[in-house]
PDB file of C-alpha atoms in Angstrom:
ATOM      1  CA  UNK K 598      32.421   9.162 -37.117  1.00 96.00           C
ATOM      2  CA  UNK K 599      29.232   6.718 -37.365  1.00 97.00           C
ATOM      3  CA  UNK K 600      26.527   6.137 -34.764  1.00 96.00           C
ATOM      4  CA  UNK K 601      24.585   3.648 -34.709  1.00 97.00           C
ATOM      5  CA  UNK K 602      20.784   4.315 -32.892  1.00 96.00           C
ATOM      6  CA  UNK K 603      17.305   3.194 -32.457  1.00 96.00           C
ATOM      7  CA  UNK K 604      14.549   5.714 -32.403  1.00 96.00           C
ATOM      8  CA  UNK K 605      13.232   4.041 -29.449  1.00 96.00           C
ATOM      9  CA  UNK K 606      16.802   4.102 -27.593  1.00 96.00           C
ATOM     10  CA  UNK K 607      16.707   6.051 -24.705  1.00 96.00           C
ATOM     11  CA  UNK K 608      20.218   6.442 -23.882  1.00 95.00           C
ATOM     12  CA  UNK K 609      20.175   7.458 -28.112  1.00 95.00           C
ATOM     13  CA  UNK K 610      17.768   9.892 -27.396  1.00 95.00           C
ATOM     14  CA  UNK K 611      20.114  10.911 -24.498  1.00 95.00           C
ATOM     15  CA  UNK K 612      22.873  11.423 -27.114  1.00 95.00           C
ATOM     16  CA  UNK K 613      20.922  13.510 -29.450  1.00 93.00           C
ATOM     17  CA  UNK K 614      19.650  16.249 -26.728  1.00 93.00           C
ATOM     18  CA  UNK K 615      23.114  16.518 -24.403  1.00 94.00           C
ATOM     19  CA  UNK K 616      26.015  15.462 -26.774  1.00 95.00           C
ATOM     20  CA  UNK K 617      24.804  16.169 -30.682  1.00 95.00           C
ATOM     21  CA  UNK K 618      24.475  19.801 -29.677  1.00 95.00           C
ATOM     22  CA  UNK K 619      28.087  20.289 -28.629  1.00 96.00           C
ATOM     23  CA  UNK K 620      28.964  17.730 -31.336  1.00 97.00           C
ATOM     24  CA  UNK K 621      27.611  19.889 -33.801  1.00 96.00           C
ATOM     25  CA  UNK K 622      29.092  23.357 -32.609  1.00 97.00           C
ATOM     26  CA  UNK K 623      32.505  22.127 -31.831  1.00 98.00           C
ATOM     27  CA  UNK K 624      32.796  20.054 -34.384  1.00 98.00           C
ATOM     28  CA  UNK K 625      30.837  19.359 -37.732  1.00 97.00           C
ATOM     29  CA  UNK K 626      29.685  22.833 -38.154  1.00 97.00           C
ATOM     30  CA  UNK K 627      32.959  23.890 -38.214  1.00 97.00           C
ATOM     31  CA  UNK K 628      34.169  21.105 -40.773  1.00 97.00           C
ATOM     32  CA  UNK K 629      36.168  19.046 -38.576  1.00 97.00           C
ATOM     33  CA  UNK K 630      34.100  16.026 -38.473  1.00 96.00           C
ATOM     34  CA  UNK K 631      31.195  14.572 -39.883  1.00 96.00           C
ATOM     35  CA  UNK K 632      29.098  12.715 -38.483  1.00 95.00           C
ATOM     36  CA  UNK K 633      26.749   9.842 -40.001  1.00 94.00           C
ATOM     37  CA  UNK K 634      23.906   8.295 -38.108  1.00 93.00           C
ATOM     38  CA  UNK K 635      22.854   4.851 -39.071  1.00 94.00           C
ATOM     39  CA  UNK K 636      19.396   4.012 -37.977  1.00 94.00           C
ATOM     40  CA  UNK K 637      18.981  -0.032 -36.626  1.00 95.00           C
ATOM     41  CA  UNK K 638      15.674  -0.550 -35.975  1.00 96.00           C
ATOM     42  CA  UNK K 639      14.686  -3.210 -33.005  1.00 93.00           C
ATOM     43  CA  UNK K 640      10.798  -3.121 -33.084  1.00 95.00           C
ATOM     44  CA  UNK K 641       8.164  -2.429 -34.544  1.00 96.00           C
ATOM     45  CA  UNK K 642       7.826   1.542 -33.853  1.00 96.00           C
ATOM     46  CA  UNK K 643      11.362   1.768 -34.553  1.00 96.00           C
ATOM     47  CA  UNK K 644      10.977   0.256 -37.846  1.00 97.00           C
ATOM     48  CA  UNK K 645       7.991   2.802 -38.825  1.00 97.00           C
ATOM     49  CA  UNK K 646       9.941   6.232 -37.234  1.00 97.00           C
ATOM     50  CA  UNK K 647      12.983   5.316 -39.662  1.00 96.00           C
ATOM     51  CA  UNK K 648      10.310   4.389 -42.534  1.00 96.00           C
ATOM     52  CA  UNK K 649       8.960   7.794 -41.298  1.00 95.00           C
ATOM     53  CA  UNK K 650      12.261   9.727 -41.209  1.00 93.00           C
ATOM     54  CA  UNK K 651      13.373   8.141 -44.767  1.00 92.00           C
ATOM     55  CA  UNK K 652      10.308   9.883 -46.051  1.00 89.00           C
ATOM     56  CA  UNK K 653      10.778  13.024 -45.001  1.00 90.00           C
ATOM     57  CA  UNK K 654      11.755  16.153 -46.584  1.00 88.00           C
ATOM     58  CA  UNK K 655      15.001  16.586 -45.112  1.00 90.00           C
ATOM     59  CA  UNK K 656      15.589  12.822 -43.469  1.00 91.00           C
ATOM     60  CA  UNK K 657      18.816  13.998 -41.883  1.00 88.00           C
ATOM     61  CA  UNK K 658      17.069  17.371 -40.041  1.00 91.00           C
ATOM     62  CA  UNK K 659      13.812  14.808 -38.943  1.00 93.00           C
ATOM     63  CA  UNK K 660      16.301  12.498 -37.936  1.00 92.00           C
ATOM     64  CA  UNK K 661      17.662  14.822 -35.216  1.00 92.00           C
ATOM     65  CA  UNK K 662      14.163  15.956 -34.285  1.00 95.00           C
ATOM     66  CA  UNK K 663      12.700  12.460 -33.857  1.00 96.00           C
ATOM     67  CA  UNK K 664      15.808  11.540 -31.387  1.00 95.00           C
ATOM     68  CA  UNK K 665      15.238  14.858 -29.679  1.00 93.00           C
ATOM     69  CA  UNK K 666      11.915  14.825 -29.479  1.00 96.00           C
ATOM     70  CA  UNK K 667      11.584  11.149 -28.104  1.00 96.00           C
ATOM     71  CA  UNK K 668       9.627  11.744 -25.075  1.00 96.00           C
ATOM     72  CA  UNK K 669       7.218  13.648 -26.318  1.00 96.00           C
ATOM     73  CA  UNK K 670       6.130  10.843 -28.495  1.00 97.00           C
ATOM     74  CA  UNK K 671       7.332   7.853 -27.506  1.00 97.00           C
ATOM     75  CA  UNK K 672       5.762   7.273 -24.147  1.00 96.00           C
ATOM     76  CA  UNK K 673       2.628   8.435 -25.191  1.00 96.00           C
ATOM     77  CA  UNK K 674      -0.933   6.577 -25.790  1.00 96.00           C
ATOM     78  CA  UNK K 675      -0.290   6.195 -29.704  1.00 96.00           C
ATOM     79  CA  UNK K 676       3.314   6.972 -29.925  1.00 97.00           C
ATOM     80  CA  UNK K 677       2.848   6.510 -33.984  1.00 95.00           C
ATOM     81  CA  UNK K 678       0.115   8.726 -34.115  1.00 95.00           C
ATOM     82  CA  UNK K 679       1.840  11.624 -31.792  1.00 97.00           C
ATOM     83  CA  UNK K 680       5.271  10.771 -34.134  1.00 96.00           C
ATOM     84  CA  UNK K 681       3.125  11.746 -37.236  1.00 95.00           C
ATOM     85  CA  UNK K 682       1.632  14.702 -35.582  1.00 96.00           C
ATOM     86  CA  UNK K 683       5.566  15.935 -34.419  1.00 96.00           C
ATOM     87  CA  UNK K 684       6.335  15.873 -37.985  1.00 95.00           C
ATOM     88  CA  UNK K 685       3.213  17.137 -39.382  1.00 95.00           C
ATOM     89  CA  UNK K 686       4.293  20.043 -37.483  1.00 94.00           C
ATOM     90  CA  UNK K 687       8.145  19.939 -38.815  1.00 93.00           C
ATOM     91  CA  UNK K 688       6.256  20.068 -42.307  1.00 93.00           C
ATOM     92  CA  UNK K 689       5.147  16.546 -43.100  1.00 94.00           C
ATOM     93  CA  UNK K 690       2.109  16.358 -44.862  1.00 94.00           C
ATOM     94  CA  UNK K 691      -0.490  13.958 -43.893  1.00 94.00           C
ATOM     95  CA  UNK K 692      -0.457  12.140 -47.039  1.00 95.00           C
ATOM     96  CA  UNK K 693       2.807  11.903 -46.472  1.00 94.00           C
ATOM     97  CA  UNK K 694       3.067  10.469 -43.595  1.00 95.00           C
ATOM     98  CA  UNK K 695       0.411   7.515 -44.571  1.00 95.00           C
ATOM     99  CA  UNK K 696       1.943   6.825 -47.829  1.00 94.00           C
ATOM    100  CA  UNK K 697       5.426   6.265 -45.923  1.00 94.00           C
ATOM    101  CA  UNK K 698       3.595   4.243 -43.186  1.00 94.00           C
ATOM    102  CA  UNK K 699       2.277   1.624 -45.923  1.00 95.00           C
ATOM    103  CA  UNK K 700       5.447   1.585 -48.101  1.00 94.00           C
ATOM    104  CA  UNK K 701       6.589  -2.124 -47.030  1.00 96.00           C
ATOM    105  CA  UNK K 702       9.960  -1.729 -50.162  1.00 96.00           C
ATOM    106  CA  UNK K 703      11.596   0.788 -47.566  1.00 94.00           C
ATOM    107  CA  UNK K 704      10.526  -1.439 -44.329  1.00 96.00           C
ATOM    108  CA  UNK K 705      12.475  -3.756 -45.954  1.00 97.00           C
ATOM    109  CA  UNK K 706      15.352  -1.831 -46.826  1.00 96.00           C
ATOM    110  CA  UNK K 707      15.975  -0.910 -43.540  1.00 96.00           C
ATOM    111  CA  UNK K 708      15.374  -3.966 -41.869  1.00 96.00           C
ATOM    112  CA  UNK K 709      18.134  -5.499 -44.552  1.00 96.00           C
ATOM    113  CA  UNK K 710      20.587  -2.503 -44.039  1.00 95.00           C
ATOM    114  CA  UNK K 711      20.526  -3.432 -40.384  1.00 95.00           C
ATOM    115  CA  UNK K 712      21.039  -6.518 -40.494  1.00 96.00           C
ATOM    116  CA  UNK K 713      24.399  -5.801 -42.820  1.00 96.00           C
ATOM    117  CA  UNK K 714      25.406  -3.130 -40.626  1.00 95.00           C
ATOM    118  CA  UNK K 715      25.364  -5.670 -37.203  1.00 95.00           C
ATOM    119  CA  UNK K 716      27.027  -8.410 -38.934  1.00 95.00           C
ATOM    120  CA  UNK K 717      29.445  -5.792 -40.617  1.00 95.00           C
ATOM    121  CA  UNK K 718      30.291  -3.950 -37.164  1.00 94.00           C
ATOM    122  CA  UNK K 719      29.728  -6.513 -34.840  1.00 94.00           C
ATOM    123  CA  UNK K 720      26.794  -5.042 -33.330  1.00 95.00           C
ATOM    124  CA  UNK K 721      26.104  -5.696 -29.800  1.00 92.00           C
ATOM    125  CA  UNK K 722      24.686  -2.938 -28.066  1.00 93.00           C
ATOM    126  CA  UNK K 723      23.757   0.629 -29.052  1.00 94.00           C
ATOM    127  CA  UNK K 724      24.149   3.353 -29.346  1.00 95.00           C
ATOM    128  CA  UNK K 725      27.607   2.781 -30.492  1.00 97.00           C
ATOM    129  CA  UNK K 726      29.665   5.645 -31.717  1.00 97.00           C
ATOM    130  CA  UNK K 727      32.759   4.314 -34.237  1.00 97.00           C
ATOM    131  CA  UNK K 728      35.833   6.802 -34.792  1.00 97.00           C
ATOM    132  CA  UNK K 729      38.172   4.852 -36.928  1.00 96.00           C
ATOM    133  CA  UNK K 730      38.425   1.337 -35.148  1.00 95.00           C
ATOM    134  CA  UNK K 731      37.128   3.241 -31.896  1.00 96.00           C
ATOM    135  CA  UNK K 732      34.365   2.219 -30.768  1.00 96.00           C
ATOM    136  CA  UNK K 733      32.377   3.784 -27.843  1.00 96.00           C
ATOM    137  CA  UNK K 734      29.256   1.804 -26.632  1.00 95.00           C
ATOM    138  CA  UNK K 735      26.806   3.976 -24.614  1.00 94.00           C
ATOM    139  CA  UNK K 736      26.305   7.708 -23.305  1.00 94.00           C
ATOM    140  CA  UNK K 737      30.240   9.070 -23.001  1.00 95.00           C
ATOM    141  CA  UNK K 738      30.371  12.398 -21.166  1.00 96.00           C
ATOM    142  CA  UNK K 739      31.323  15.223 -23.661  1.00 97.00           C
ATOM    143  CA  UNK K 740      34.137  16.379 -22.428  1.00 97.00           C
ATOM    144  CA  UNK K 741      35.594  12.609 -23.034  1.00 97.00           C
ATOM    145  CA  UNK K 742      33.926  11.815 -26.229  1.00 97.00           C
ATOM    146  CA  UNK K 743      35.968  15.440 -26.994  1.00 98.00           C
ATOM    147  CA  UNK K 744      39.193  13.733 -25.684  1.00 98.00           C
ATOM    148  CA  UNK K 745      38.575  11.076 -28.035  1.00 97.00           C
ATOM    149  CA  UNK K 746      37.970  12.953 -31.569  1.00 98.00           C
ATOM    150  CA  UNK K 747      40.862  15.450 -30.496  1.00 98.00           C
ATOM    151  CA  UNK K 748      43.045  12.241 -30.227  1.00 97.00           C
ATOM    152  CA  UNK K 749      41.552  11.065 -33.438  1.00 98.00           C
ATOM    153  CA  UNK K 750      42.345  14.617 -35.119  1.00 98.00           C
ATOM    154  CA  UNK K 751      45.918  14.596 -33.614  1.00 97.00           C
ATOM    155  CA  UNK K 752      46.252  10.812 -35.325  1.00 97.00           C
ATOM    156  CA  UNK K 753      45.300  12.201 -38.860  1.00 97.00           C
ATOM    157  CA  UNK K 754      47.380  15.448 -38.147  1.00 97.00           C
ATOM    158  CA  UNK K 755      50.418  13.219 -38.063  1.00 97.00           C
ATOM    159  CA  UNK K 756      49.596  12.030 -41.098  1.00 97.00           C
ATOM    160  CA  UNK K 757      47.882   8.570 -40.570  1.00 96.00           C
ATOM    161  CA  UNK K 758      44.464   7.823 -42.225  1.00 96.00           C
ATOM    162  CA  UNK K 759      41.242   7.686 -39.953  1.00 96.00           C
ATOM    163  CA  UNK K 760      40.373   4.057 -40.523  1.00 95.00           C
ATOM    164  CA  UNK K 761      43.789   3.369 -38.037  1.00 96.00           C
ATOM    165  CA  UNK K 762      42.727   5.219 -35.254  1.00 97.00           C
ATOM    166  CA  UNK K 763      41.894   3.034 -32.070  1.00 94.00           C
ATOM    167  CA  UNK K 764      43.435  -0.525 -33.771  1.00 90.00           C
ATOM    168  CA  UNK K 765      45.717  -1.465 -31.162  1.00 81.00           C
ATOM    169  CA  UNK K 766      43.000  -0.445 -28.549  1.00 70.00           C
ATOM    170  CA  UNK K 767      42.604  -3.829 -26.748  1.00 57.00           C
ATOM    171  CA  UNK K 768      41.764  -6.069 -29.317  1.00 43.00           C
ATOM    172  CA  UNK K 769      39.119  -3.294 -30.475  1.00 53.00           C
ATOM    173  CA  UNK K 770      37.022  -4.485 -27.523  1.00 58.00           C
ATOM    174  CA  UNK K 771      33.836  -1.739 -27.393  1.00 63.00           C
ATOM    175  CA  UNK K 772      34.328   0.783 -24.779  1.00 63.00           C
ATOM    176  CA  UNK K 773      31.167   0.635 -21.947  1.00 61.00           C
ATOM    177  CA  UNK K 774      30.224   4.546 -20.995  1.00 59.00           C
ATOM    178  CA  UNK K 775      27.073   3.608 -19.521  1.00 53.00           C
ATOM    179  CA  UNK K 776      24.829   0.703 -19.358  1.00 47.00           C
ATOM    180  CA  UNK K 777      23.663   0.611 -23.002  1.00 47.00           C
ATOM    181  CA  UNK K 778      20.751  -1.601 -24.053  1.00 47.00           C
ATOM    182  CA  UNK K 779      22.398  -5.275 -25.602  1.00 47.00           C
ATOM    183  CA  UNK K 780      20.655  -5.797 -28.443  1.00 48.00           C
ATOM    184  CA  UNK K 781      18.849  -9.210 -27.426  1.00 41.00           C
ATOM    185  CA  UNK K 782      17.315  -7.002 -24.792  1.00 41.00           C
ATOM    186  CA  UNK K 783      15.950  -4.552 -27.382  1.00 42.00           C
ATOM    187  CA  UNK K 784      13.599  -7.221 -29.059  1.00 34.00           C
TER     188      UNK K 784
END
């Protein structure tokens, strides 16, 4: 399965503290999913937390900790500053942290990997969780998003590859959970 977040997403922040952790124990640590975060930065801080994260010793591990660490950062005075402290603290150096903040090649990386990724996906809101052709826009309880990958198990258990599950689900129309940020209104 594939999310698709923004550092500065609240509801993806929302995702990271109530649903990863269940995510994770259910279901990756014991090897029956994976699951791959895609980072689509919005603005400006966004950009420099996935320039940030990219730079890191273990991106996938500062990845978590920047989504579940959001308001400790984020709604602060500097939330840059405060982000580089937060990792600093996860092991960061601060060399590190200003050599990633001035490294405009990765800025644009990212910016062009998100852009490929919304045209690709048809991108209009995040976070947006894709299982198969499944695609779940917003915060979706556990015990449904459970419903959901146990159906999507059940589909490969039958012998039927991944990429099928969820393609006669209404013209693959996104499924709303919760009032996720459109993209327009992320600017």
């Amino acid at each position: 399965m594939t999310e698709y977040a923004s550092p500065t997403c609240v509801i993806c922040s929302q995702f990271s503290e109530t649903i990863f952790p269940e995510l994770h124990r259910d279901y990756i640590k014991t090897g029956k999913a994976m699951l791959t975060v895609i980072n689509l930065p919005f603005n400006a801080i966004d950009l420099k937390a996935c320039v940030l994260v990219s730079h890191s010793p273990n991106p996938q591990k500062f990845n978590t900790f920047v989504y579940q660490h959001q308001k400790e950062w984020l709604f602060s005075k500097d939330p840059l500053k405060q982000l580089g402290v937060l990792l600093e603290k996860q092991g960061m150096s601060h060399k590190q942290i200003k050599k990633a903040l001035k490294n405009r090649e990765i800025e644009d990386r990212i910016i062009k990997q998100r852009l490929i990724e919304e045209q690709k996906q048809n991108i209009q809101a995040i976070p947006l969780i894709i299982i198969g052709q499944k695609r779940i826009v917003g915060l979706m309880p556990w015990d449904k998003l459970k419903l959901v990958i146990e159906e999507a198990l059940q589909h490969i258990k039958r012998g039927n590859p991944l990429e099928t599950f969820g393609q006669n689900d209404e013209n693959k129309k996104d499924t709303r959970t919760t009032s996720a940020p459109k993209k327009r209104d992320r600017a």
